PDB file of C-alpha atoms in Angstrom:
ATOM      1  CA  MET S   1      13.672 107.042  77.951  1.00  0.00           C
ATOM      2  CA  ARG S   2      14.120 107.855  81.427  1.00  0.00           C
ATOM      3  CA  ILE S   3      11.829 109.329  84.275  1.00  0.00           C
ATOM      4  CA  ILE S   4      13.654 111.980  86.917  1.00  0.00           C
ATOM      5  CA  PHE S   5      12.228 112.761  90.359  1.00  0.00           C
ATOM      6  CA  ARG S   6      13.844 114.343  92.854  1.00  0.00           C
ATOM      7  CA  ARG S   7      14.790 112.168  96.120  1.00  0.00           C
ATOM      8  CA  ASN S   8      11.905 113.876  98.290  1.00  0.00           C
ATOM      9  CA  GLN S   9       9.216 113.060  95.512  1.00  0.00           C
ATOM     10  CA  LEU S  10      10.114 109.469  95.211  1.00  0.00           C
ATOM     11  CA  ASP S  11      10.277 109.125  99.070  1.00  0.00           C
ATOM     12  CA  ALA S  12       6.636 110.743  99.417  1.00  0.00           C
ATOM     13  CA  ILE S  13       5.448 108.198  97.106  1.00  0.00           C
ATOM     14  CA  LEU S  14       6.655 105.160  98.449  1.00  0.00           C
ATOM     15  CA  LYS S  15       5.593 106.278 101.887  1.00  0.00           C
ATOM     16  CA  HIS S  16       2.041 107.169 100.732  1.00  0.00           C
ATOM     17  CA  ALA S  17       2.151 103.502  99.116  1.00  0.00           C
ATOM     18  CA  GLU S  18       2.901 102.445 102.758  1.00  0.00           C
ATOM     19  CA  GLN S  19       0.367 104.139 104.268  1.00  0.00           C
ATOM     20  CA  CYS S  20      -2.166 102.710 101.904  1.00  0.00           C
ATOM     21  CA  TYR S  21      -1.321  98.907 102.625  1.00  0.00           C
ATOM     22  CA  PRO S  22      -3.203  96.825 102.223  1.00  0.00           C
ATOM     23  CA  LYS S  23      -5.217  98.908 100.328  1.00  0.00           C
ATOM     24  CA  VAL S  24      -4.372 100.376  96.719  1.00  0.00           C
ATOM     25  CA  GLY S  25      -3.187 104.091  96.611  1.00  0.00           C
ATOM     26  CA  TYR S  26      -2.521 106.454  93.693  1.00  0.00           C
ATOM     27  CA  GLY S  27      -1.311 109.568  92.883  1.00  0.00           C
ATOM     28  CA  PHE S  28      -0.295 111.971  89.776  1.00  0.00           C
ATOM     29  CA  LEU S  29       2.793 112.897  88.349  1.00  0.00           C
ATOM     30  CA  LEU S  30       3.505 116.340  87.245  1.00  0.00           C
ATOM     31  CA  GLY S  31       5.869 118.121  84.889  1.00  0.00           C
ATOM     32  CA  LYS S  32       7.173 118.431  81.775  1.00  0.00           C
ATOM     33  CA  ILE S  33       8.521 115.457  78.648  1.00  0.00           C
ATOM     34  CA  ALA S  34      11.005 116.841  76.782  1.00  0.00           C
ATOM     35  CA  GLN S  35      12.685 114.354  74.188  1.00  0.00           C
ATOM     36  CA  GLU S  36      14.084 111.235  76.057  1.00  0.00           C
ATOM     37  CA  ASP S  37      13.439 112.537  79.589  1.00  0.00           C
ATOM     38  CA  ILE S  38      10.271 112.486  81.727  1.00  0.00           C
ATOM     39  CA  LYS S  39      10.874 115.235  84.385  1.00  0.00           C
ATOM     40  CA  VAL S  40       8.639 115.013  87.242  1.00  0.00           C
ATOM     41  CA  ALA S  41       8.185 118.241  89.067  1.00  0.00           C
ATOM     42  CA  ASP S  42       5.516 117.464  91.498  1.00  0.00           C
ATOM     43  CA  VAL S  43       3.257 114.821  93.025  1.00  0.00           C
ATOM     44  CA  ILE S  44      -0.316 115.095  94.327  1.00  0.00           C
ATOM     45  CA  ARG S  45      -1.499 112.091  96.167  1.00  0.00           C
ATOM     46  CA  GLY S  46      -4.950 110.449  95.518  1.00  0.00           C
ATOM     47  CA  GLU S  47      -7.512 110.955  97.853  1.00  0.00           C
ATOM     48  CA  GLN S  48      -9.050 107.712  97.365  1.00  0.00           C
ATOM     49  CA  GLN S  49      -7.728 104.230  98.710  1.00  0.00           C
ATOM     50  CA  PHE S  50      -9.312 101.014  97.181  1.00  0.00           C
ATOM     51  CA  ALA S  51      -9.639  98.171  99.717  1.00  0.00           C
ATOM     52  CA  LYS S  52     -10.536  95.477  96.865  1.00  0.00           C
ATOM     53  CA  VAL S  53      -9.179  95.765  93.671  1.00  0.00           C
ATOM     54  CA  LYS S  54      -9.171  92.817  91.164  1.00  0.00           C
ATOM     55  CA  ASP S  55      -7.648  94.444  87.796  1.00  0.00           C
ATOM     56  CA  HIS S  56      -8.027  98.317  87.907  1.00  0.00           C
ATOM     57  CA  ILE S  57      -8.876 101.086  89.905  1.00  0.00           C
ATOM     58  CA  LEU S  58     -11.047 104.015  88.732  1.00  0.00           C
ATOM     59  CA  ILE S  59      -9.729 107.274  89.627  1.00  0.00           C
ATOM     60  CA  PRO S  60     -12.617 109.824  90.191  1.00  0.00           C
ATOM     61  CA  PRO S  61     -12.701 112.430  87.065  1.00  0.00           C
ATOM     62  CA  LYS S  62     -13.019 115.098  89.596  1.00  0.00           C
ATOM     63  CA  GLU S  63      -9.668 114.377  90.832  1.00  0.00           C
ATOM     64  CA  PHE S  64      -8.403 114.311  87.292  1.00  0.00           C
ATOM     65  CA  GLN S  65      -9.882 117.740  86.715  1.00  0.00           C
ATOM     66  CA  GLN S  66      -8.451 119.165  89.951  1.00  0.00           C
ATOM     67  CA  ALA S  67      -4.646 117.646  89.108  1.00  0.00           C
ATOM     68  CA  GLN S  68      -5.379 119.060  85.630  1.00  0.00           C
ATOM     69  CA  GLN S  69      -6.321 122.545  86.839  1.00  0.00           C
ATOM     70  CA  TRP S  70      -3.167 122.443  89.449  1.00  0.00           C
ATOM     71  CA  ALA S  71      -0.684 121.499  86.673  1.00  0.00           C
ATOM     72  CA  ASP S  72      -2.189 124.101  84.327  1.00  0.00           C
ATOM     73  CA  SER S  73      -1.862 126.823  87.276  1.00  0.00           C
ATOM     74  CA  LYS S  74       2.216 126.024  87.599  1.00  0.00           C
ATOM     75  CA  GLY S  75       2.746 125.689  83.841  1.00  0.00           C
ATOM     76  CA  MET S  76       2.693 121.763  83.917  1.00  0.00           C
ATOM     77  CA  ASP S  77       0.809 118.743  82.701  1.00  0.00           C
ATOM     78  CA  ILE S  78      -0.354 115.357  84.095  1.00  0.00           C
ATOM     79  CA  ILE S  79       2.365 113.594  82.789  1.00  0.00           C
ATOM     80  CA  GLY S  80       1.949 109.876  84.728  1.00  0.00           C
ATOM     81  CA  LEU S  81       0.010 107.888  87.175  1.00  0.00           C
ATOM     82  CA  TYR S  82       1.655 106.287  90.393  1.00  0.00           C
ATOM     83  CA  ARG S  83      -0.300 103.514  92.314  1.00  0.00           C
ATOM     84  CA  SER S  84       0.830 100.926  94.730  1.00  0.00           C
ATOM     85  CA  ARG S  85       0.695  97.235  94.270  1.00  0.00           C
ATOM     86  CA  PRO S  86      -0.102  95.283  97.356  1.00  0.00           C
ATOM     87  CA  ASN S  87       1.490  92.071  97.615  1.00  0.00           C
ATOM     88  CA  ARG S  88       1.961  92.380  93.716  1.00  0.00           C
ATOM     89  CA  SER S  89       4.886  92.531  91.243  1.00  0.00           C
ATOM     90  CA  PRO S  90       5.482  96.454  90.327  1.00  0.00           C
ATOM     91  CA  ARG S  91       4.296  95.258  86.866  1.00  0.00           C
ATOM     92  CA  PRO S  92       1.731  96.288  84.242  1.00  0.00           C
ATOM     93  CA  LEU S  93      -1.363  94.008  84.057  1.00  0.00           C
ATOM     94  CA  LEU S  94      -3.059  93.198  80.533  1.00  0.00           C
ATOM     95  CA  VAL S  95      -5.925  95.049  81.921  1.00  0.00           C
ATOM     96  CA  ASP S  96      -3.164  98.384  82.199  1.00  0.00           C
ATOM     97  CA  LEU S  97      -2.970  97.871  78.146  1.00  0.00           C
ATOM     98  CA  ASP S  98      -6.702  98.868  77.888  1.00  0.00           C
ATOM     99  CA  GLN S  99      -6.709 101.743  80.611  1.00  0.00           C
ATOM    100  CA  ALA S 100      -3.249 103.504  80.045  1.00  0.00           C
ATOM    101  CA  TRP S 101      -2.291 106.322  77.475  1.00  0.00           C
ATOM    102  CA  PRO S 102       0.777 106.432  75.438  1.00  0.00           C
ATOM    103  CA  ASN S 103       3.017 109.241  76.314  1.00  0.00           C
ATOM    104  CA  MET S 104       2.275 108.885  80.015  1.00  0.00           C
ATOM    105  CA  ALA S 105       4.654 107.229  82.895  1.00  0.00           C
ATOM    106  CA  TYR S 106       3.130 104.761  85.257  1.00  0.00           C
ATOM    107  CA  LEU S 107       5.015 104.250  88.291  1.00  0.00           C
ATOM    108  CA  PHE S 108       4.487 100.857  90.295  1.00  0.00           C
ATOM    109  CA  VAL S 109       5.340 100.233  93.742  1.00  0.00           C
ATOM    110  CA  GLU S 110       5.303  96.762  94.935  1.00  0.00           C
ATOM    111  CA  THR S 111       4.087  96.959  98.726  1.00  0.00           C
ATOM    112  CA  ARG S 112       4.129  93.873 101.282  1.00  0.00           C
ATOM    113  CA  LYS S 113       3.874  94.317 105.157  1.00  0.00           C
ATOM    114  CA  GLN S 114       3.265  98.083 104.771  1.00  0.00           C
ATOM    115  CA  LYS S 115       7.195  98.007 103.177  1.00  0.00           C
ATOM    116  CA  ALA S 116       7.520  99.683  99.719  1.00  0.00           C
ATOM    117  CA  VAL S 117       9.697  96.546  98.309  1.00  0.00           C
ATOM    118  CA  GLN S 118      10.296  97.409  94.615  1.00  0.00           C
ATOM    119  CA  HIS S 119       9.235 100.148  92.203  1.00  0.00           C
ATOM    120  CA  LYS S 120       9.285 100.185  88.411  1.00  0.00           C
ATOM    121  CA  ALA S 121       8.210 102.761  85.918  1.00  0.00           C
ATOM    122  CA  TYR S 122       6.891 102.403  82.270  1.00  0.00           C
ATOM    123  CA  VAL S 123       5.488 104.260  79.160  1.00  0.00           C
ATOM    124  CA  LEU S 124       2.709 102.634  76.825  1.00  0.00           C
ATOM    125  CA  SER S 125       4.003 102.431  73.276  1.00  0.00           C
ATOM    126  CA  GLU S 126       1.933 104.734  70.823  1.00  0.00           C
ATOM    127  CA  ASP S 127       0.496 101.657  69.199  1.00  0.00           C
ATOM    128  CA  ARG S 128      -0.886 100.362  73.007  1.00  0.00           C
ATOM    129  CA  SER S 129       0.600  97.033  72.305  1.00  0.00           C
ATOM    130  CA  ALA S 130       3.234  97.131  74.928  1.00  0.00           C
ATOM    131  CA  PHE S 131       4.633  98.968  78.033  1.00  0.00           C
ATOM    132  CA  TYR S 132       8.150  99.824  77.809  1.00  0.00           C
ATOM    133  CA  GLU S 133      10.062 100.021  81.072  1.00  0.00           C
ATOM    134  CA  LEU S 134      11.528 103.254  81.913  1.00  0.00           C
ATOM    135  CA  ASP S 135      15.119 104.086  83.814  1.00  0.00           C
ATOM    136  CA  ILE S 136      14.521 105.819  86.771  1.00  0.00           C
ATOM    137  CA  LEU S 137      16.911 108.769  88.027  1.00  0.00           C
ATOM    138  CA  ILE S 138      17.204 110.115  91.047  1.00  0.00           C
ATOM    139  CA  GLN S 139      18.486 114.055  91.194  1.00  0.00           C
TER     140      GLN S 139
END
C-alpha cells in the first residue's frame, strides 16, 4: 500500500511540524482511498499545539467535525492524520494502537532543533494488532 502526496502538500506538513517545534503539531489528511492507494487531495492544519505530550494528543472533536464538513463539501473523506514527533523517531507508539483507526493513514514527522529530519507513514491493520509502513509517493 502507498500514500500519495503532491510535493507542496508534504512540504506544508513538514513546515508546520518545524514551526510547532518543540511542541507537537498535527493535522488532517483529506482525499480518497482506492485499492492500494491512499491519495491525499488536501491537508488541514490542526489549530492547537501541545507543549507536553507524554504518549498521545487529544484532538478536539470540533476540529474533527470541521474537517469532516470541509471534506464532505469537496466530495472527500478524512483519510488520515499527521503529527510531529519532537525529538522522537517517526514511528507509532504502543498507545497509538489504542487510539488509531484502521483504514486511515498516519504520517509521523520527526523534528529536531526546528527541522523535520524524517517522516514515515503507516496504516493500522484491520484487527488493530500492528501498524504497517506505507510507501510514500510524491507526485
